[in-house]
C-alpha positions as a printed Julia matrix, in Angstrom:
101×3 Matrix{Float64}:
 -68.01   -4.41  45.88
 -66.56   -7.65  44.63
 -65.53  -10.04  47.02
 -62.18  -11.27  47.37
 -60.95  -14.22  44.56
 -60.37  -16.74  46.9
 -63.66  -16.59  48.15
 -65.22  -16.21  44.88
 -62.62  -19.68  43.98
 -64.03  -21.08  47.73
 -67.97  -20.5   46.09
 -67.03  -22.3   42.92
 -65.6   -25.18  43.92
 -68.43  -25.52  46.66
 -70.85  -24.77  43.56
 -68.87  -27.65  41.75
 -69.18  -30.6   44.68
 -72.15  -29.55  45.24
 -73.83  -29.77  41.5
 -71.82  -32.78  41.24
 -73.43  -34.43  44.36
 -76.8   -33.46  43.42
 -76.63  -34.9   39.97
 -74.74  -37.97  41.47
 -78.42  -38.55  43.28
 -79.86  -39.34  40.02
 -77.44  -40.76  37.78
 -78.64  -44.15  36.53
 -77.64  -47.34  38.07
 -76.45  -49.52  34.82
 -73.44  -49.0   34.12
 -73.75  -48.08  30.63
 -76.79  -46.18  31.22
 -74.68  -44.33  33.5
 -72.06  -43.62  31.28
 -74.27  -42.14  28.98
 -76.24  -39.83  31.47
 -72.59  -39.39  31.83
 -71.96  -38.54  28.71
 -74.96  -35.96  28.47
 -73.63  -33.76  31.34
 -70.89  -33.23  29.48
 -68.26  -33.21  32.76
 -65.07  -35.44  31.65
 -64.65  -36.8   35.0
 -68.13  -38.11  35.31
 -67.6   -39.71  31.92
 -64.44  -40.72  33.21
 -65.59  -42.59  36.27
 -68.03  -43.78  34.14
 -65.79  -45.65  32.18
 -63.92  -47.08  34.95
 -67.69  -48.04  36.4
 -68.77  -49.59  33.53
 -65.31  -51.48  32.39
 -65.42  -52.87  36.5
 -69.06  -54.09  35.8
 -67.69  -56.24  32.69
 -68.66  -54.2   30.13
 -66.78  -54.8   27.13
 -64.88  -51.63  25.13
 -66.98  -52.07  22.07
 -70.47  -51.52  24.54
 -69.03  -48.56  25.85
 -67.32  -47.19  22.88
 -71.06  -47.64  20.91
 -72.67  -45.24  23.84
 -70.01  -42.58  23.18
 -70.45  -42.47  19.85
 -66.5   -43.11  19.32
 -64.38  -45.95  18.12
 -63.13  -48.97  20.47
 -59.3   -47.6   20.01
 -60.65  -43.74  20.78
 -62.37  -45.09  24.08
 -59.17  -47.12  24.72
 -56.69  -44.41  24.28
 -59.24  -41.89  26.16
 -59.55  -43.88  28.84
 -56.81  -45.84  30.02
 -53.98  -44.79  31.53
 -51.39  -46.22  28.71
 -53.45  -44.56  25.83
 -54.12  -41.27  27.79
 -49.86  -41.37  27.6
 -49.77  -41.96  24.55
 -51.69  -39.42  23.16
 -50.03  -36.93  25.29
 -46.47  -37.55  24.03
 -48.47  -38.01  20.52
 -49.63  -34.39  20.75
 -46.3   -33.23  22.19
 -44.38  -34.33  18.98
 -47.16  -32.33  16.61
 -46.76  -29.61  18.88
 -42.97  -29.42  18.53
 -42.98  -30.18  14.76
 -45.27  -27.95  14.23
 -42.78  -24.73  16.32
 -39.88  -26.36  13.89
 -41.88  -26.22  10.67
């Protein structure tokens, strides 16, 4: 018998803290190293706090644009608020001009 979904939502979300803890315990400790360990997990808000990490240590958006692979205006508008907006409201007007074409 299948337990009930909020307990199997309860197990996931403890599976989720808990994976993230564990691979929290061996992250690197450089910033930019971090982002890219980051980066390998493959879990946006690792890469995310990552980012924020590595932009409070000093690191420039070229260094940390270079480890993801991505241009400086991708990392910008990925990763700050303003840009994050704007690419919203960006995809928003595609969306709807796509549903009118």
């Amino acid at each position: 018998m299948t337990p009930p979904a909020e307990d199997l939502d309860a197990a996931r979300e403890q599976g989720r803290r808990d994976g993230a803890e564990l691979a929290e315990r061996k992250a690197p400790t450089d910033p930019l190293l971090r982002l890219a360990w980051a980066d390998g997990l493959g879990d946006t808000d690792h890469v995310r706090e990552a980012v924020r990490q590595a932009r409070g240590a000093g690191a420039p958006w070229k260094d940390i644009a270079e480890v993801l692979g991505i241009t400086v205006s991708t990392a910008k508008t990925r990763f700050t608020p303003s840009g994050y907006e704007r690419m919203q409201r960006y995809r928003e007007r595609k969306r709807q001009q796509g549903d009118e074409g």
